[in-house]
Amino acid sequence: MGHRSIAYIQGTPGYRGRVERHYGAREVFERHGDIEFKNLKFDRENRFLDVLSALHEQGTVPTVFFCAHDGLAVTIISELLRLGYHIPEDISVIGFGDYSIAQQISPSLTTVRTNGREIGESCVRLLEDRINNRLPNRPIRLQIANELIVRQSSGPANPEAALRRSRERPRLSGGLSAKPTTSDKPTPA
């Protein structure tokens, strides 16, 4: 869809699944020299809006937010709508998990669905094969594909609209509470 400025929304740092999704996305985006990829971490002291404001002040205006899980994506959509952004016309938001709330919000959330049932069934088959000595006693890696579920929160990149909207939105009251983290460096697990 033409997105070249991508922000990964990790939220509170340190959760293994969020970190692993960041590493996976970063690995793919590093293969493309024309993609700007930021890892945004925030918590109660450094709120999302603080981090977004600091990112804009650095001259980075993402056209898409890829969120570590759907709960974060719902928060991001809510905050962006409150600031006057139009989703997906100005900016796209993508979640991970395909939680039920992904279809209950407006715009409905584009997300990545994990196939939990298939993962569970595969693990049981592996365990059964190990118990019955049908597999050697060594590590085995299973790769079970996730599925992209495209809904209303994603659309073609529109860097001009994202930039215009970032300049139009009102300044956040109180300024920044602390210097936000937008590093792409690995976070210790």
C-alpha positions as YAML, in Angstrom:
chain: A
units: angstrom
residues:
- id: 1
  name: MET
  ca: [0.00, 0.00, 0.00]
- id: 2
  name: GLY
  ca: [3.03, 2.25, -0.30]
- id: 3
  name: HIS
  ca: [3.80, 2.86, 3.39]
- id: 4
  name: ARG
  ca: [7.43, 3.88, 3.91]
- id: 5
  name: SER
  ca: [7.23, 5.51, 7.35]
- id: 6
  name: ILE
  ca: [6.14, 2.84, 9.81]
- id: 7
  name: ALA
  ca: [5.87, 3.03, 13.58]
- id: 8
  name: TYR
  ca: [5.71, -0.15, 15.63]
- id: 9
  name: ILE
  ca: [3.67, 0.44, 18.77]
- id: 10
  name: GLN
  ca: [5.21, -1.70, 21.48]
- id: 11
  name: GLY
  ca: [3.61, 0.11, 24.39]
- id: 12
  name: THR
  ca: [5.07, -0.91, 27.72]
- id: 13
  name: PRO
  ca: [8.52, -2.39, 27.05]
- id: 14
  name: GLY
  ca: [9.72, -5.79, 28.16]
- id: 15
  name: TYR
  ca: [6.93, -8.15, 27.13]
- id: 16
  name: ARG
  ca: [8.49, -10.97, 25.12]
- id: 17
  name: GLY
  ca: [5.75, -11.33, 22.49]
- id: 18
  name: ARG
  ca: [5.82, -7.60, 21.76]
- id: 19
  name: VAL
  ca: [9.61, -7.62, 21.49]
- id: 20
  name: GLU
  ca: [9.60, -10.66, 19.19]
- id: 21
  name: ARG
  ca: [7.01, -9.07, 16.88]
- id: 22
  name: HIS
  ca: [9.18, -5.94, 16.76]
- id: 23
  name: TYR
  ca: [12.25, -8.01, 15.83]
- id: 24
  name: GLY
  ca: [10.30, -9.83, 13.12]
- id: 25
  name: ALA
  ca: [8.98, -6.62, 11.59]
- id: 26
  name: ARG
  ca: [12.36, -4.92, 11.81]
- id: 27
  name: GLU
  ca: [14.03, -7.89, 10.11]
- id: 28
  name: VAL
  ca: [11.67, -7.60, 7.15]
- id: 29
  name: PHE
  ca: [11.84, -3.79, 6.88]
- id: 30
  name: GLU
  ca: [15.66, -3.73, 7.06]
- id: 31
  name: ARG
  ca: [15.71, -5.50, 3.69]
- id: 32
  name: HIS
  ca: [14.19, -2.36, 2.16]
- id: 33
  name: GLY
  ca: [16.46, 0.66, 2.33]
- id: 34
  name: ASP
  ca: [13.63, 3.12, 1.74]
- id: 35
  name: ILE
  ca: [11.57, 2.31, 4.87]
- id: 36
  name: GLU
  ca: [11.79, 4.38, 8.04]
- id: 37
  name: PHE
  ca: [10.86, 2.12, 10.98]
- id: 38
  name: LYS
  ca: [10.46, 3.37, 14.56]
- id: 39
  name: ASN
  ca: [9.78, 1.37, 17.71]
- id: 40
  name: LEU
  ca: [7.54, 3.40, 20.02]
- id: 41
  name: LYS
  ca: [7.47, 2.52, 23.70]
- id: 42
  name: PHE
  ca: [5.27, 4.26, 26.22]
- id: 43
  name: ASP
  ca: [3.76, 3.76, 29.64]
- id: 44
  name: ARG
  ca: [1.86, 5.77, 32.26]
- id: 45
  name: GLU
  ca: [4.59, 8.43, 32.49]
- id: 46
  name: ASN
  ca: [5.32, 8.57, 28.75]
- id: 47
  name: ARG
  ca: [1.90, 8.41, 27.16]
- id: 48
  name: PHE
  ca: [1.33, 7.64, 23.50]
- id: 49
  name: LEU
  ca: [0.49, 11.26, 22.73]
- id: 50
  name: ASP
  ca: [3.76, 12.39, 24.30]
- id: 51
  name: VAL
  ca: [5.71, 9.91, 22.19]
- id: 52
  name: LEU
  ca: [3.80, 10.87, 19.04]
- id: 53
  name: SER
  ca: [4.46, 14.57, 19.66]
- id: 54
  name: ALA
  ca: [8.18, 13.93, 20.16]
- id: 55
  name: LEU
  ca: [8.30, 11.82, 17.01]
- id: 56
  name: HIS
  ca: [6.70, 14.64, 14.99]
- id: 57
  name: GLU
  ca: [9.13, 17.16, 16.51]
- id: 58
  name: GLN
  ca: [11.98, 14.94, 15.22]
- id: 59
  name: GLY
  ca: [10.50, 15.24, 11.73]
- id: 60
  name: THR
  ca: [9.09, 11.70, 11.54]
- id: 61
  name: VAL
  ca: [5.44, 11.37, 10.52]
- id: 62
  name: PRO
  ca: [4.41, 7.72, 10.18]
- id: 63
  name: THR
  ca: [1.72, 6.78, 7.69]
- id: 64
  name: VAL
  ca: [0.96, 3.52, 9.50]
- id: 65
  name: PHE
  ca: [1.06, 2.25, 13.07]
- id: 66
  name: PHE
  ca: [1.63, -1.49, 13.48]
- id: 67
  name: CYS
  ca: [0.59, -2.36, 17.03]
- id: 68
  name: ALA
  ca: [1.93, -5.24, 19.12]
- id: 69
  name: HIS
  ca: [-1.63, -6.34, 19.91]
- id: 70
  name: ASP
  ca: [-5.20, -5.34, 19.15]
- id: 71
  name: GLY
  ca: [-5.71, -3.73, 22.58]
- id: 72
  name: LEU
  ca: [-2.95, -1.24, 21.80]
- id: 73
  name: ALA
  ca: [-4.38, -0.69, 18.32]
- id: 74
  name: VAL
  ca: [-7.79, 0.21, 19.78]
- id: 75
  name: THR
  ca: [-6.08, 2.74, 22.09]
- id: 76
  name: ILE
  ca: [-4.14, 4.21, 19.17]
- id: 77
  name: ILE
  ca: [-7.26, 4.52, 17.00]
- id: 78
  name: SER
  ca: [-9.12, 6.21, 19.84]
- id: 79
  name: GLU
  ca: [-6.32, 8.71, 20.46]
- id: 80
  name: LEU
  ca: [-5.84, 9.48, 16.76]
- id: 81
  name: LEU
  ca: [-9.56, 10.02, 16.22]
- id: 82
  name: ARG
  ca: [-9.64, 12.31, 19.26]
- id: 83
  name: LEU
  ca: [-6.85, 14.36, 17.64]
- id: 84
  name: GLY
  ca: [-8.85, 14.71, 14.42]
- id: 85
  name: TYR
  ca: [-7.08, 12.14, 12.26]
- id: 86
  name: HIS
  ca: [-9.15, 10.29, 9.69]
- id: 87
  name: ILE
  ca: [-8.43, 6.57, 9.58]
- id: 88
  name: PRO
  ca: [-7.37, 5.26, 7.06]
- id: 89
  name: GLU
  ca: [-7.40, 8.41, 4.90]
- id: 90
  name: ASP
  ca: [-4.67, 10.17, 6.97]
- id: 91
  name: ILE
  ca: [-3.04, 7.23, 8.69]
- id: 92
  name: SER
  ca: [-3.48, 3.45, 8.91]
- id: 93
  name: VAL
  ca: [-3.54, 1.30, 12.05]
- id: 94
  name: ILE
  ca: [-2.90, -2.46, 12.15]
- id: 95
  name: GLY
  ca: [-3.22, -4.73, 15.18]
- id: 96
  name: PHE
  ca: [-2.18, -8.24, 16.08]
- id: 97
  name: GLY
  ca: [-4.32, -11.06, 17.44]
- id: 98
  name: ASP
  ca: [-7.75, -10.57, 15.85]
- id: 99
  name: TYR
  ca: [-9.45, -10.09, 19.22]
- id: 100
  name: SER
  ca: [-13.23, -9.70, 19.11]
- id: 101
  name: ILE
  ca: [-12.91, -5.94, 19.67]
- id: 102
  name: ALA
  ca: [-11.22, -5.66, 16.26]
- id: 103
  name: GLN
  ca: [-14.65, -5.92, 14.62]
- id: 104
  name: GLN
  ca: [-16.52, -3.94, 17.27]
- id: 105
  name: ILE
  ca: [-14.75, -0.61, 16.81]
- id: 106
  name: SER
  ca: [-15.13, 1.90, 14.02]
- id: 107
  name: PRO
  ca: [-13.26, 1.81, 11.77]
- id: 108
  name: SER
  ca: [-12.94, -1.95, 12.13]
- id: 109
  name: LEU
  ca: [-9.36, -3.01, 12.73]
- id: 110
  name: THR
  ca: [-7.05, -4.55, 10.18]
- id: 111
  name: THR
  ca: [-5.13, -7.16, 12.15]
- id: 112
  name: VAL
  ca: [-3.02, -10.30, 12.05]
- id: 113
  name: ARG
  ca: [-4.88, -13.45, 13.07]
- id: 114
  name: THR
  ca: [-2.89, -16.16, 14.78]
- id: 115
  name: ASN
  ca: [-4.12, -19.68, 14.25]
- id: 116
  name: GLY
  ca: [-4.21, -20.78, 17.88]
- id: 117
  name: ARG
  ca: [-6.18, -23.93, 17.22]
- id: 118
  name: GLU
  ca: [-3.70, -25.11, 14.57]
- id: 119
  name: ILE
  ca: [-0.79, -24.27, 16.90]
- id: 120
  name: GLY
  ca: [-2.38, -26.29, 19.72]
- id: 121
  name: GLU
  ca: [-3.19, -29.25, 17.48]
- id: 122
  name: SER
  ca: [0.36, -29.28, 16.10]
- id: 123
  name: CYS
  ca: [1.85, -29.22, 19.60]
- id: 124
  name: VAL
  ca: [-0.34, -32.13, 20.70]
- id: 125
  name: ARG
  ca: [0.69, -34.15, 17.61]
- id: 126
  name: LEU
  ca: [4.37, -33.43, 18.34]
- id: 127
  name: LEU
  ca: [3.95, -34.45, 21.97]
- id: 128
  name: GLU
  ca: [2.16, -37.64, 20.94]
- id: 129
  name: ASP
  ca: [4.91, -38.43, 18.42]
- id: 130
  name: ARG
  ca: [7.58, -37.88, 21.07]
- id: 131
  name: ILE
  ca: [5.79, -40.03, 23.64]
- id: 132
  name: ASN
  ca: [5.44, -42.84, 21.07]
- id: 133
  name: ASN
  ca: [9.07, -42.50, 19.88]
- id: 134
  name: ARG
  ca: [8.06, -41.51, 16.34]
- id: 135
  name: LEU
  ca: [10.28, -38.43, 16.48]
- id: 136
  name: PRO
  ca: [13.90, -38.09, 17.56]
- id: 137
  name: ASN
  ca: [14.53, -36.28, 20.85]
- id: 138
  name: ARG
  ca: [15.83, -33.01, 19.40]
- id: 139
  name: PRO
  ca: [14.40, -29.52, 18.98]
- id: 140
  name: ILE
  ca: [11.85, -29.06, 16.24]
- id: 141
  name: ARG
  ca: [10.63, -25.75, 14.90]
- id: 142
  name: LEU
  ca: [7.08, -25.45, 13.64]
- id: 143
  name: GLN
  ca: [6.09, -22.56, 11.44]
- id: 144
  name: ILE
  ca: [2.41, -21.88, 11.30]
- id: 145
  name: ALA
  ca: [1.44, -18.94, 9.13]
- id: 146
  name: ASN
  ca: [-0.59, -16.09, 10.50]
- id: 147
  name: GLU
  ca: [-3.26, -14.46, 8.38]
- id: 148
  name: LEU
  ca: [-3.65, -10.77, 7.57]
- id: 149
  name: ILE
  ca: [-7.28, -9.74, 8.06]
- id: 150
  name: VAL
  ca: [-7.84, -6.54, 6.08]
- id: 151
  name: ARG
  ca: [-10.59, -4.31, 7.43]
- id: 152
  name: GLN
  ca: [-11.32, -0.57, 7.42]
- id: 153
  name: SER
  ca: [-8.38, 0.77, 9.47]
- id: 154
  name: SER
  ca: [-5.81, 0.39, 6.70]
- id: 155
  name: GLY
  ca: [-5.48, 2.01, 3.33]
- id: 156
  name: PRO
  ca: [-2.91, 3.36, 0.89]
- id: 157
  name: ALA
  ca: [-0.13, 5.52, 2.29]
- id: 158
  name: ASN
  ca: [-0.92, 9.22, 2.23]
- id: 159
  name: PRO
  ca: [2.20, 10.98, 3.57]
- id: 160
  name: GLU
  ca: [0.88, 14.43, 2.65]
- id: 161
  name: ALA
  ca: [-2.33, 13.93, 4.66]
- id: 162
  name: ALA
  ca: [-0.44, 12.46, 7.62]
- id: 163
  name: LEU
  ca: [1.95, 15.43, 7.63]
- id: 164
  name: ARG
  ca: [-0.87, 17.97, 7.23]
- id: 165
  name: ARG
  ca: [-2.89, 16.37, 10.04]
- id: 166
  name: SER
  ca: [0.16, 16.23, 12.33]
- id: 167
  name: ARG
  ca: [0.58, 20.00, 11.87]
- id: 168
  name: GLU
  ca: [-3.14, 20.80, 12.27]
- id: 169
  name: ARG
  ca: [-3.74, 18.97, 15.50]
- id: 170
  name: PRO
  ca: [-3.79, 21.06, 18.66]
- id: 171
  name: ARG
  ca: [-0.72, 21.04, 20.90]
- id: 172
  name: LEU
  ca: [-1.01, 18.67, 23.80]
- id: 173
  name: SER
  ca: [-1.58, 20.45, 27.09]
- id: 174
  name: GLY
  ca: [1.21, 20.22, 29.62]
- id: 175
  name: GLY
  ca: [3.93, 19.38, 27.09]
- id: 176
  name: LEU
  ca: [6.04, 16.28, 27.31]
- id: 177
  name: SER
  ca: [6.27, 14.51, 30.63]
- id: 178
  name: ALA
  ca: [9.61, 12.90, 29.79]
- id: 179
  name: LYS
  ca: [11.82, 12.21, 26.81]
- id: 180
  name: PRO
  ca: [10.09, 9.36, 24.94]
- id: 181
  name: THR
  ca: [11.89, 6.31, 23.65]
- id: 182
  name: THR
  ca: [11.78, 5.79, 19.89]
- id: 183
  name: SER
  ca: [14.88, 3.66, 19.53]
- id: 184
  name: ASP
  ca: [15.12, 0.70, 17.19]
- id: 185
  name: LYS
  ca: [17.81, -0.85, 19.38]
- id: 186
  name: PRO
  ca: [16.88, -4.20, 20.98]
- id: 187
  name: THR
  ca: [15.32, -4.09, 24.41]
- id: 188
  name: PRO
  ca: [16.65, -6.60, 26.95]
- id: 189
  name: ALA
  ca: [14.07, -9.34, 27.50]
...
